[in-house]
XYZ file of C-alpha atoms in Angstrom:
640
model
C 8.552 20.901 -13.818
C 10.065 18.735 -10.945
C 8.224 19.233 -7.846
C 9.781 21.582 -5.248
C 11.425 21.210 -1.785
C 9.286 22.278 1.741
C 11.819 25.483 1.487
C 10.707 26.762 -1.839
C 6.846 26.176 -1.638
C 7.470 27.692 2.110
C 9.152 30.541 0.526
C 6.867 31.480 -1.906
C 3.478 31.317 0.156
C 5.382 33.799 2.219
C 5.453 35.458 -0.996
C 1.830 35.146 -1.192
C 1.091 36.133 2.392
C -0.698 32.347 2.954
C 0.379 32.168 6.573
C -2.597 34.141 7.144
C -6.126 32.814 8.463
C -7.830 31.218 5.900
C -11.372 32.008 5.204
C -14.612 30.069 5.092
C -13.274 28.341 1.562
C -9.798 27.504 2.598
C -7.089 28.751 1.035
C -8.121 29.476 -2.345
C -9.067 32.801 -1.904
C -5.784 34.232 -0.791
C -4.286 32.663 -3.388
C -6.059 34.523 -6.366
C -5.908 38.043 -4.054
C -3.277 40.801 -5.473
C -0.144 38.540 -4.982
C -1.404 36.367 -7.848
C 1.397 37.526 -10.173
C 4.620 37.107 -7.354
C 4.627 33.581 -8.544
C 4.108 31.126 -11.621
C 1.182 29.036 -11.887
C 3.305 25.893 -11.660
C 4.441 27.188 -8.546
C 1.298 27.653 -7.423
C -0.126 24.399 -8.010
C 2.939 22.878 -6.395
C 1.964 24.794 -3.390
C -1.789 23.590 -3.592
C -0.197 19.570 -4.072
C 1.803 20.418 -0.991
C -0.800 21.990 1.428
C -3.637 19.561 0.550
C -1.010 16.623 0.936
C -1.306 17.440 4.874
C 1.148 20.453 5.507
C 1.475 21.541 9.257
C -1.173 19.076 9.696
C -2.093 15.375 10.782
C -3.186 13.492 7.367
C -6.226 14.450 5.599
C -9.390 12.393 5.988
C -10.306 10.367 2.879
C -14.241 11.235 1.970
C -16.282 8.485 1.103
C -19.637 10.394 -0.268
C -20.679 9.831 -3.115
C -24.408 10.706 -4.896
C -26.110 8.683 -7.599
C -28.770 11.404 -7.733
C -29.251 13.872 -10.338
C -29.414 17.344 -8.357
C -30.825 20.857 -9.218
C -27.377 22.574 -8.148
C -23.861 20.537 -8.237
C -22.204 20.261 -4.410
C -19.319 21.817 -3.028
C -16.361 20.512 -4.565
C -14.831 17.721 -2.510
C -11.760 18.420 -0.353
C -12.205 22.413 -1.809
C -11.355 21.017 -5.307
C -7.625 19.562 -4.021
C -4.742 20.665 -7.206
C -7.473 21.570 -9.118
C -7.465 25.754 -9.580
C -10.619 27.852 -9.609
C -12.573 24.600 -8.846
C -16.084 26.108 -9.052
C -15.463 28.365 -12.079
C -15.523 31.363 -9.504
C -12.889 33.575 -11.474
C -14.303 32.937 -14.932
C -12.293 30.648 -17.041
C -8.974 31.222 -15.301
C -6.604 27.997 -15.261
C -9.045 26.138 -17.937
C -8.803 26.166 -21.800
C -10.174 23.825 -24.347
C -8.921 20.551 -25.209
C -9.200 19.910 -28.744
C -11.488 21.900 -31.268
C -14.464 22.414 -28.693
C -15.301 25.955 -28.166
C -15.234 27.045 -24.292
C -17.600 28.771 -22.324
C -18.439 30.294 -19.116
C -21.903 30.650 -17.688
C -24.152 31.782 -14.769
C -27.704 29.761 -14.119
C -29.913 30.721 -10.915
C -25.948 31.712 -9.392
C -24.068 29.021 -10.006
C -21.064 29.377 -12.013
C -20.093 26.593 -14.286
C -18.018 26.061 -17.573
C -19.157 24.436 -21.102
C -17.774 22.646 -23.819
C -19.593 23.173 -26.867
C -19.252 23.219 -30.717
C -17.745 19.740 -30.531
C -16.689 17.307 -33.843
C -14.676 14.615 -31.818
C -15.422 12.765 -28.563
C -12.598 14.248 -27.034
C -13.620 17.996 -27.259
C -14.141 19.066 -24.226
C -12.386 21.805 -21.265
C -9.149 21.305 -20.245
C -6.888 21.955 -17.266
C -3.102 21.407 -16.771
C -1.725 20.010 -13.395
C 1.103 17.789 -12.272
C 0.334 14.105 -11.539
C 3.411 12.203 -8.858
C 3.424 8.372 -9.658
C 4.001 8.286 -6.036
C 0.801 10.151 -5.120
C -2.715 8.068 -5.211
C -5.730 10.652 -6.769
C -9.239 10.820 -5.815
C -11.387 12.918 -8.256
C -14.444 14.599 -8.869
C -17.178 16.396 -10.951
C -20.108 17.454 -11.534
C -21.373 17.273 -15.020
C -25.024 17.762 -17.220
C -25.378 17.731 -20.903
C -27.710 20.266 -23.011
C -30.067 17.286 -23.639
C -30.519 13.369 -23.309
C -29.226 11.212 -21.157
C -25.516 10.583 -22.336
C -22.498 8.973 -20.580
C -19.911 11.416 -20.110
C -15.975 10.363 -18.931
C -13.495 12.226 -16.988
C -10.037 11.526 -18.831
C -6.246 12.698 -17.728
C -3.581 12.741 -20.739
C -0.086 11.596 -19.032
C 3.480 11.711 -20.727
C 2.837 7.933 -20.392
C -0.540 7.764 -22.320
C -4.242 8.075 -21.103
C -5.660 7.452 -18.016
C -9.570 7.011 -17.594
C -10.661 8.375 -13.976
C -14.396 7.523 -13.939
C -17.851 8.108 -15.876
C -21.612 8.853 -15.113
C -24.509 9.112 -17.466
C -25.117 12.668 -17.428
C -28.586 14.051 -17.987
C -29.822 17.044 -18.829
C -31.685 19.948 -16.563
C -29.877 18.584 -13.219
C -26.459 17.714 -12.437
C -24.402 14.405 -11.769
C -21.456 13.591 -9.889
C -18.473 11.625 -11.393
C -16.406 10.200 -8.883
C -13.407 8.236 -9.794
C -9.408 8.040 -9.221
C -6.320 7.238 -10.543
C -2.684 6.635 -10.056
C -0.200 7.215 -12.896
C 3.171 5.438 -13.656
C 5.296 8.360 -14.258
C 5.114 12.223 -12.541
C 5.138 14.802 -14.630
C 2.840 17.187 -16.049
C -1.169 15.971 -17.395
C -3.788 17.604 -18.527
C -7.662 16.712 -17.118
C -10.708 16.528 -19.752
C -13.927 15.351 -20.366
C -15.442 12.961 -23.518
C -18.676 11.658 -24.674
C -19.092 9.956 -28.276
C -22.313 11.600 -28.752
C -20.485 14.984 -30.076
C -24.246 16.260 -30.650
C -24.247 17.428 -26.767
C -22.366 20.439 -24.659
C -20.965 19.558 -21.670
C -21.250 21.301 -18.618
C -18.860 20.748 -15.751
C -18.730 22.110 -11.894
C -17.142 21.565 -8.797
C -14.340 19.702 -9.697
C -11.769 18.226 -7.402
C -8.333 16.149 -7.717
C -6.877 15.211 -4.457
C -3.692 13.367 -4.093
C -2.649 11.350 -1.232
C 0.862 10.064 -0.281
C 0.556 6.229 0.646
C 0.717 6.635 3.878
C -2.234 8.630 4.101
C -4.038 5.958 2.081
C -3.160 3.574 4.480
C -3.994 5.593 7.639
C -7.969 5.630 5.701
C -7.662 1.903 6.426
C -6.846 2.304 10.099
C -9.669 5.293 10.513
C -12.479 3.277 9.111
C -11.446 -0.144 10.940
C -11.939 1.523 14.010
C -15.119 2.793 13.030
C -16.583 0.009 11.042
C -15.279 -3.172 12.912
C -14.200 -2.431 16.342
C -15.129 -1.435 19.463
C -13.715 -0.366 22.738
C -14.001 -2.282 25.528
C -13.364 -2.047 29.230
C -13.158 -5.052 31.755
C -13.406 -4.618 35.132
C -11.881 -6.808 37.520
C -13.252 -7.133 41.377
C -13.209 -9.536 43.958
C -16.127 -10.955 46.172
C -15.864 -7.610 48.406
C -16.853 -5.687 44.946
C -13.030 -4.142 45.442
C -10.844 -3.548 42.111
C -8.260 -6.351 41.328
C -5.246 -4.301 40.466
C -2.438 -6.495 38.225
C -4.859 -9.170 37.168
C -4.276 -11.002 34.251
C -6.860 -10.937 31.324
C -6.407 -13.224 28.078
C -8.643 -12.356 25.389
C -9.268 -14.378 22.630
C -11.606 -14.036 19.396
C -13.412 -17.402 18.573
C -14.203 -16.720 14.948
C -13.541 -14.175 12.745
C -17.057 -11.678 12.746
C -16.496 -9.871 9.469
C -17.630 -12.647 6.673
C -14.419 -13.605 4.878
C -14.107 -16.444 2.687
C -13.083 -18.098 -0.440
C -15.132 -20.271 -2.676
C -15.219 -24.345 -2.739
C -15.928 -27.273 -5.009
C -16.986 -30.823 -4.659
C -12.920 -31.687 -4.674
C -13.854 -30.388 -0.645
C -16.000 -33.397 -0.064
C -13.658 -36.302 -0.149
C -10.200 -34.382 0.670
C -9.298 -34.033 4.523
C -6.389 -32.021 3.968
C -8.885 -29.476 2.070
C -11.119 -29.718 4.571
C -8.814 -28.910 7.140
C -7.138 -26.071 5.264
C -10.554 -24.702 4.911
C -12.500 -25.070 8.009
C -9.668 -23.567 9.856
C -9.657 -20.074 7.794
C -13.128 -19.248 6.518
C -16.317 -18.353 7.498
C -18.363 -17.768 3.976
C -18.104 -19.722 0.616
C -19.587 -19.911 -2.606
C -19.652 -23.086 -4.421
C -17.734 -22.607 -8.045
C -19.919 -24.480 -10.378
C -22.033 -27.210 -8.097
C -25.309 -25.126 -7.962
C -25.495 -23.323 -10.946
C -28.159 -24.438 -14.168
C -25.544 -26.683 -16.204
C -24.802 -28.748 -13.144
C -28.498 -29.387 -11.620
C -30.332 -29.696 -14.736
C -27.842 -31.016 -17.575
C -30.718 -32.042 -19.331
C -33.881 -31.000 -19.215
C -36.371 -32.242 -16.459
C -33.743 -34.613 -14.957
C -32.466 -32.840 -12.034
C -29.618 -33.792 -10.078
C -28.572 -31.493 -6.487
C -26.700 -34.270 -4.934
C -23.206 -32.830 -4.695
C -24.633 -28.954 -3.642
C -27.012 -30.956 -0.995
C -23.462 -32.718 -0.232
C -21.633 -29.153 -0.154
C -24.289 -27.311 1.785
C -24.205 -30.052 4.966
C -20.451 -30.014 5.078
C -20.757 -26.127 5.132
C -23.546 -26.214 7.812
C -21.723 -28.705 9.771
C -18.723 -26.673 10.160
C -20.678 -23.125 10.830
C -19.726 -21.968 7.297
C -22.234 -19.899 5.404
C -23.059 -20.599 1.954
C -24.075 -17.533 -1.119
C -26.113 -19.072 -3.100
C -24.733 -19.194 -6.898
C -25.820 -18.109 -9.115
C -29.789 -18.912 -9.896
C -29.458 -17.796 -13.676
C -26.075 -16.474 -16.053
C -26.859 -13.809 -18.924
C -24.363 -15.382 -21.086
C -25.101 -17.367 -23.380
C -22.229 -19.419 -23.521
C -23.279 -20.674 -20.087
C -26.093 -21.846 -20.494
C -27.411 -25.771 -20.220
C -26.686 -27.348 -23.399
C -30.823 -27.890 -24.094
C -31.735 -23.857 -23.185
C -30.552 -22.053 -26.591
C -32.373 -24.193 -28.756
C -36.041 -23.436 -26.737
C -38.683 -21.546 -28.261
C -39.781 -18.021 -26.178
C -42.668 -19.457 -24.183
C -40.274 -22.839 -23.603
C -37.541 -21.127 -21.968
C -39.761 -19.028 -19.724
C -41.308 -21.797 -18.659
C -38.128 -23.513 -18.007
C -36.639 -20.490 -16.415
C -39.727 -20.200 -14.176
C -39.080 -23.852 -13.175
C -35.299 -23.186 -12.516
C -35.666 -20.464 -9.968
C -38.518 -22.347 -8.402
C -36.942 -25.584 -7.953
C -33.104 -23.961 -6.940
C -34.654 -21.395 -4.450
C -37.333 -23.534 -2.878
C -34.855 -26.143 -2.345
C -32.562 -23.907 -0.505
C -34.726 -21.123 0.975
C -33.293 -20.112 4.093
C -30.010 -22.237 4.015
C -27.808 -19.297 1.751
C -27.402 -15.806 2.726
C -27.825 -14.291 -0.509
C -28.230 -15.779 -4.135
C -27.043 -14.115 -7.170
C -30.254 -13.942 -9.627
C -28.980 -12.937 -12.852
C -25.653 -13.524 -13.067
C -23.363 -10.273 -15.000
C -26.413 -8.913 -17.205
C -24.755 -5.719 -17.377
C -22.466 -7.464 -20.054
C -24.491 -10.109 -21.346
C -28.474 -10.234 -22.001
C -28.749 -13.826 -23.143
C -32.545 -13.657 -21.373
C -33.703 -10.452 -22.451
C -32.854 -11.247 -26.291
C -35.113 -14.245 -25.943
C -37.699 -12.861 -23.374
C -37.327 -9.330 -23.520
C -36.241 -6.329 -22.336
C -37.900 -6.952 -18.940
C -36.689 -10.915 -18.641
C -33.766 -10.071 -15.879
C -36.282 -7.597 -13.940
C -38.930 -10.397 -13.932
C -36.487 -12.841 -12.578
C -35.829 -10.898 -9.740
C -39.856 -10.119 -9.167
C -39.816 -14.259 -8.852
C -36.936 -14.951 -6.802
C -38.091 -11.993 -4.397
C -40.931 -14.428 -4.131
C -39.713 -17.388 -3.779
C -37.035 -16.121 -1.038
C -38.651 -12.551 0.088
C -35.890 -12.767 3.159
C -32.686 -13.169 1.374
C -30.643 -10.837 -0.599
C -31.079 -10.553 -4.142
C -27.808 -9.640 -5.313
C -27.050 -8.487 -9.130
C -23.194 -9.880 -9.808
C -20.804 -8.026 -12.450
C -17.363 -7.608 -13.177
C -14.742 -4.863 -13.823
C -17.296 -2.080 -12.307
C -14.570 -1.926 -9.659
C -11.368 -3.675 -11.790
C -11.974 -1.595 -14.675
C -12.560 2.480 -14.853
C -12.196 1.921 -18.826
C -15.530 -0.324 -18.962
C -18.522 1.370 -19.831
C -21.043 -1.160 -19.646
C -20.548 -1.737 -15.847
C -19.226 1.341 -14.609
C -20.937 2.716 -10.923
C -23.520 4.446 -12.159
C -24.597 2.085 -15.371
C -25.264 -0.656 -12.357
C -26.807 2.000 -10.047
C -29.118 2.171 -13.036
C -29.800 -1.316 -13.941
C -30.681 -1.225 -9.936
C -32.871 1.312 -10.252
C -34.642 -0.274 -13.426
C -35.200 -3.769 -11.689
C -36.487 -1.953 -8.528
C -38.864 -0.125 -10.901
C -40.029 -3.159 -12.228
C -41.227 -4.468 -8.560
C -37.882 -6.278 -7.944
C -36.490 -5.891 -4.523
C -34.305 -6.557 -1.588
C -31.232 -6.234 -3.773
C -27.898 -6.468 -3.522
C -24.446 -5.413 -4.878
C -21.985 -8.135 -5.764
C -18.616 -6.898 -7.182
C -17.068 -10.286 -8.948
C -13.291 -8.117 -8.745
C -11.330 -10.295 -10.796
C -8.295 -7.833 -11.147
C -5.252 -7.755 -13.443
C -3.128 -4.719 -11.562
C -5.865 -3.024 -9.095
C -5.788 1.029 -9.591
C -6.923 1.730 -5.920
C -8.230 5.185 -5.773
C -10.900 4.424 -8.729
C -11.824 0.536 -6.701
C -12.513 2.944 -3.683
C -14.429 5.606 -5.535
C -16.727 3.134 -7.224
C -17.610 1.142 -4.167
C -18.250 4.771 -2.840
C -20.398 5.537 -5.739
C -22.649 2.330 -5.369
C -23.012 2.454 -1.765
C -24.836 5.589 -1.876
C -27.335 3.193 -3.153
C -27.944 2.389 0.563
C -27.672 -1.779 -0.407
C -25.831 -4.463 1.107
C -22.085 -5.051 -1.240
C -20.037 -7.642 -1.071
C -16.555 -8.329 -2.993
C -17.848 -12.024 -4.271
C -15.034 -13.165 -6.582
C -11.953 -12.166 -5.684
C -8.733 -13.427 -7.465
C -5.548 -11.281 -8.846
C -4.085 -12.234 -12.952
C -0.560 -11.320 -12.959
C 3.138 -12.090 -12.819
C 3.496 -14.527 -9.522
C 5.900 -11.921 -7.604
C 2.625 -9.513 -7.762
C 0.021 -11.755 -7.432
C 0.472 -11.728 -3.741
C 0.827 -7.952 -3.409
C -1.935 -6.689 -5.460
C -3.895 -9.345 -4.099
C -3.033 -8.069 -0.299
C -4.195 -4.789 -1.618
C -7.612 -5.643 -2.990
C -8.159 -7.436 0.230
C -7.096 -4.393 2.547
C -9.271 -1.657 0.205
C -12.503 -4.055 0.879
C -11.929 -4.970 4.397
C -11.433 -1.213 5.069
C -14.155 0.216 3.481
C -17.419 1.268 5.783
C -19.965 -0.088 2.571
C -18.483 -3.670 1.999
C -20.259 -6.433 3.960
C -18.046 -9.727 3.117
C -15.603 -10.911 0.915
C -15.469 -14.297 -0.836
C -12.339 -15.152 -3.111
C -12.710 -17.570 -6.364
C -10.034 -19.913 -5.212
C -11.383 -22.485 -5.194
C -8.819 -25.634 -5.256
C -8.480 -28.252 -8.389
C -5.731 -30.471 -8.665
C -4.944 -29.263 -12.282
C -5.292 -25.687 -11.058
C -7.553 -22.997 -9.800
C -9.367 -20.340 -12.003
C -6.863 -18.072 -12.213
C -5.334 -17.663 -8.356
C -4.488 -21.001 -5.487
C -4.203 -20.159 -2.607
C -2.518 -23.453 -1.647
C -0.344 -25.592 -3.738
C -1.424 -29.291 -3.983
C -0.450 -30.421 -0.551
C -2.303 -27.603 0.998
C 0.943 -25.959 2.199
C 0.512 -21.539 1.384
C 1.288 -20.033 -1.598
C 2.337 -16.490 -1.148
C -1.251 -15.686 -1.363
C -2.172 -18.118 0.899
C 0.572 -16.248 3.689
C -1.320 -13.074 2.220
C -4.601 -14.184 3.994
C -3.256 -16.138 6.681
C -1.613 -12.664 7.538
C -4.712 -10.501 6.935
C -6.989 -13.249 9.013
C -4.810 -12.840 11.776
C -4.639 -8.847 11.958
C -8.735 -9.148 11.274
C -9.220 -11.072 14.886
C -8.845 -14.306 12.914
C -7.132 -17.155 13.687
C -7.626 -17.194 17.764
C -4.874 -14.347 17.966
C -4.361 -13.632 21.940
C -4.428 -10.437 23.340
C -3.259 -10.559 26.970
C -2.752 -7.690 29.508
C -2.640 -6.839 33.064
C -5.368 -4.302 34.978
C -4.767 -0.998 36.545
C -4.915 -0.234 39.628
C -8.588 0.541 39.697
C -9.239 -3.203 38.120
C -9.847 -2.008 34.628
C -8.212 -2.948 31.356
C -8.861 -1.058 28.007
C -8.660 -2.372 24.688
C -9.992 -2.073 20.840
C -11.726 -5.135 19.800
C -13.052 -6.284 16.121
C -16.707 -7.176 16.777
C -17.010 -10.720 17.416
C -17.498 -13.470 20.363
C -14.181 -13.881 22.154
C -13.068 -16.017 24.907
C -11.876 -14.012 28.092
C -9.578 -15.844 30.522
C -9.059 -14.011 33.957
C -6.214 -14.720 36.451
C -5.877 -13.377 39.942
C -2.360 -11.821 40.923
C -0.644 -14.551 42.405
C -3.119 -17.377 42.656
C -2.661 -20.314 40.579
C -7.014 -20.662 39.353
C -8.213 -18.977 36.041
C -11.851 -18.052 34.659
C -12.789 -18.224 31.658
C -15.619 -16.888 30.553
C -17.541 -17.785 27.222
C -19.385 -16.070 24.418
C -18.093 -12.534 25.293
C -19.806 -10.434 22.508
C -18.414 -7.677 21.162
C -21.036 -5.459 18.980
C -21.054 -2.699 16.460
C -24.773 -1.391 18.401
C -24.770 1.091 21.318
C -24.896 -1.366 24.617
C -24.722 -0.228 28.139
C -22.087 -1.348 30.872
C -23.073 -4.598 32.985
C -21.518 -6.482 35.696
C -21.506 -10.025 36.319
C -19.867 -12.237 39.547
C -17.965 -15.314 38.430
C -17.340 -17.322 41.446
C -14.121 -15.196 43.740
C -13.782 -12.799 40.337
C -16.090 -10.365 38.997
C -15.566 -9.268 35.150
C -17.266 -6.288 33.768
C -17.431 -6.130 29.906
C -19.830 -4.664 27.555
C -22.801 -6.755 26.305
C -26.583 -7.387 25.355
C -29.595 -6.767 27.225
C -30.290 -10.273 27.832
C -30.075 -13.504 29.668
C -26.872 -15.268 29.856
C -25.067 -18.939 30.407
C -22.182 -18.371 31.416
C -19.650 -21.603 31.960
C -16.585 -21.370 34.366
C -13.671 -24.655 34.120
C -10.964 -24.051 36.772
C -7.632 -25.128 35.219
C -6.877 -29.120 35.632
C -10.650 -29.370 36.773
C -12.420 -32.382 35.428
C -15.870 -30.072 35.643
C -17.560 -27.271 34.494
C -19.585 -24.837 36.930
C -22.503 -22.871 35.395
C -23.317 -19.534 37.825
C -26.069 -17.482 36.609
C -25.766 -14.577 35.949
C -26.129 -11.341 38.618
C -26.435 -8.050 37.182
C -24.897 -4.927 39.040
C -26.559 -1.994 37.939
């Protein structure tokens, strides 16, 4: 069934008398009340798509919660269940069959209502609902699932005219419930039906408060706007006077960010040291690298006992001479094709020796110069340590390195937990519990590094993961960045990826893997060999610039009371101040704008005051009058 026009969905929840007051649970009472039968389902579930897609309404807030716990009673489904019908198995098993062979059930525990698959042969027996999916619709989803007993990963699945699409996973337990939380986007509309799988067909499967919510893209985008506001600016007044303490009406105030505050970067390699045009390239953009291979085992130590740091001691002063920050990578790799060439062929009690040795030597070296190392780098996929150390080998690394560094973040490292909604061994809540184990196991101050090397990025399920792992509470960062596909995509998808991070409230940096070579980068440049943009290079120049890179200059003239207004990315900005028709200008340094609560301050600069927003604190504040030769330092006066 094609989707219908405003008219006919209009005309039939007339039908249904929907232009009433909905109740405490939306809409979906009225819509199972006596006028059930005056329409189809499929009508009805066009009319759910088209009310929950913002009808009569501004668009509908994206919700970022998420819950790693497992919970005595499921919550409220999210957004009242979106296109899903009879979302909280209120009206029995209306709207939900079985998919398969399973046998279908519904049941009451301690008053909640829920539905179970049981009697199952195949993974894929499960419950079942029909809906229509729009390719030009992006879907968030959710459930709430438990299994009769173990602890047993269980997948939410949609089958499409175009094939299968996985939405997202948990390991569900049983005796409590656990929330899947996961999204997708299709490539053709038409109709789909929703299930759940598990390979161990030994289990039922419960399921509860489920949701599917579709947004157009506009909507998606107008998330991004929301949470900038929230999560990286700040509004700011400035208040213009003169000596008298009078308002300076039709001033002129130039504001201009001196470096970008949220940490954006891309990673280097020792090709940096001895290029200028590199350098320059560089330096100019970024704020944050990672070094590709200069500080990792195979590099320092190629064989053993002979150590050599010389070009990440090289890499680490360039950084620190030109204010870049430096993550530490990575300490040790879990696969074992990665390893120095000496390591595989060590006995037990050698290696852990010589791993004690490498995170010694590595961390005390650098302690306090990095801003995070990555420990064990992707042991969700690979356990090169553990099969020669044990099952406790990564955790114990950790224990050390907290040691060694207690005041940096520890971060784990992983691929396609974000990339990938089909990978099972890194999906959100397998790395909420490897976490959890090394945390156990006295291993702490950890962090969450997402490597995100994507082929074609499926939005909604990047955004529910990060959602999913930042219920954690830990700091996450989007460490390896880089898009593999056809070069008139690369640039798009890659613009995407960026904008999804950048705009979520539980990302803390971003660091790309393009790192230049002169035969070619990993698998995304940014530059070709003369440093001049690639598309993706015009990608992040663009995105630097809308971020508060770049010195962008935001200019405007005050009211008549002396104030001017304005939304600012959190940073330290340069503020130039010119008086209506004179021909001097102020300019005053080190303006900080920050995400904490501050109160109002004034300060006098000379014939102009300027009122902005900052710190408790003292102040040095330098003033150069335009064609001076000098600079005048006034101390600061605070009005109260």
């Amino acid at each position: 069934m094609a989707p219908l026009t405003k008219e006919e969905i209009t005309t039939a929840m007339q039908q249904l008398g929907a232009f009433k007051a909905p109740g405490p649970d939306g809409f979906h009472g009225i819509f199972y009340k006596e006028n059930w039968s005056a329409i189809s389902k499929e009508i009805f579930q066009e009319i759910q798509l088209f009310f929950n897609s913002g009808f009569g309404a501004n668009a509908l807030k994206y919700d970022y919660t998420a819950s790693v716990e497992c919970l005595p009673f499921p919550h409220k489904p999210q957004y009242n269940g979106g296109i899903i019908k009879n979302p909280e198995l209120n009206f029995g098993l209306r709207a939900w069959s079985a998919f398969g062979n399973a046998k279908v059930e519904h049941r009451v525990s301690n008053g909640n209502k829920f539905i179970v698959a049981h009697s199952r042969n195949e993974s894929h027996d499960s419950i079942s609902q029909k809906i229509y999916l729009n390719k030009d619709k992006l879907y968030t989803f959710s459930a709430w699932v438990q299994v009769s007993e173990g602890k047993i990963p269980v997948k939410a699945a949609f089958k499409t005219i175009s094939g299968f699409k996985h939405a997202g996973a948990v390991i569900a337990e049983s005796n409590c419930w656990s929330m899947i939380k996961g999204g997708l986007t299709v490539d053709e509309s038409g109709p789909a039906e929703l299930y759940f799988e598990s390979k161990n067909t030994s289990v039922e499967i419960w399921v509860d408060s489920i949701s599917l919510q579709p947004f157009t893209t506009e909507e998606w985008r107008s998330h991004h706007e929301q949470s900038i506001e929230e999560k990286h600016k700040r509004k700011v007044r400035i208040h213009v006077m003169d000596k008298q303490d009078k308002p300076v009406a039709n001033a002129t105030i130039s504001i201009v960010q001196k470096k970008l505050s949220f940490p954006f970067g891309s990673a280097t390699n020792k090709n940096i040291l001895t290029n200028a045009a590199y350098q320059n390239w560089f330096t100019s953009r970024f704020t944050v690298t990672t070094f590709e291979d200069e500080m990792k085992w195979y590099t320092t130590e190629p064989s053993q006992g002979r150590e050599d740091y010389s070009a990440a001691d090289a890499m680490l002063n360039f950084a620190r001479q030109h204010g870049i920050s430096v993550r530490g990578h990575n300490v040790l790799w879990d696969d074992p094709k990665y390893q120095p060439s000496w390591v595989p062929s060590l006995s037990a009690s050698q290696l852990s020796k010589a791993v004690a040795n490498r995170i010694m030597s590595i961390m005390k070296r650098y302690k306090g110069q990095v801003i995070g190392w990555d420990v064990v780098n992707e042991n969700l996929h690979f356990s090169f340590f553990e099969s020669k150390l044990g099952s406790q080998a990564s955790a114990n690394a950790y224990k050390t390195a907290k040691y060694m560094d207690p005041s940096t973040t520890l971060f784990l490292n992983e691929y396609n937990t974000i990339e990938d909604s089909r990978d099972w061994a890194t999906s959100p809540t397998a790395y909420a519990k490897k976490v959890r184990y090394i945390q156990s196991l006295g291993g702490g101050n950890l962090g969450i590094g997402l490597e995100s090397h994507f082929n074609v990025p499926d939005l909604p399920y990047m955004r529910s993961a990060i959602d999913t792992l930042g219920a954690l509470g830990l700091p996450m960062w989007l460490t390896e960045v880089d898009v593999q596909s056809g070069p008139n995509q690369k640039a798009m998808y890659l613009e995407q990826v960026l904008r999804e991070a950048h705009a979520h409230p539980k990302i803390n940096g971003i660091v790309m893997w393009t790192a230049w070579k002169l035969e070619g980068c990993y698998r995304m440049c940014l530059t070709d060999n003369n440093f001049r943009n690639l598309p993706t290079g015009d990608v992040v120049d663009k995105l630097l610039k809308e971020w508060g890179g770049g010195r962008q200059e935001l200019s405007g003239m005050t009211s008549p009371n002396g104030t001017l207004e304005a939304s600012l990315f959190h940073g330290d900005y340069q503020v130039t101040v010119t008086q209506p028709g004179a021909n001097n200008s102020y300019v005053v340094q080190s303006l900080e704008v920050a995400p904490a609560e501050t109160s109002p301050h004034r300060f006098i600069l000379h014939d102009v005051a300027l009122e902005a927003l900052l710190f408790h604190g003292d102040y040095r504040v330098t003033v150069t009058q335009p064609g001076a030769n000098s600079e005048y330092v006034k101390a600061l006066r605070w009005l109260q």
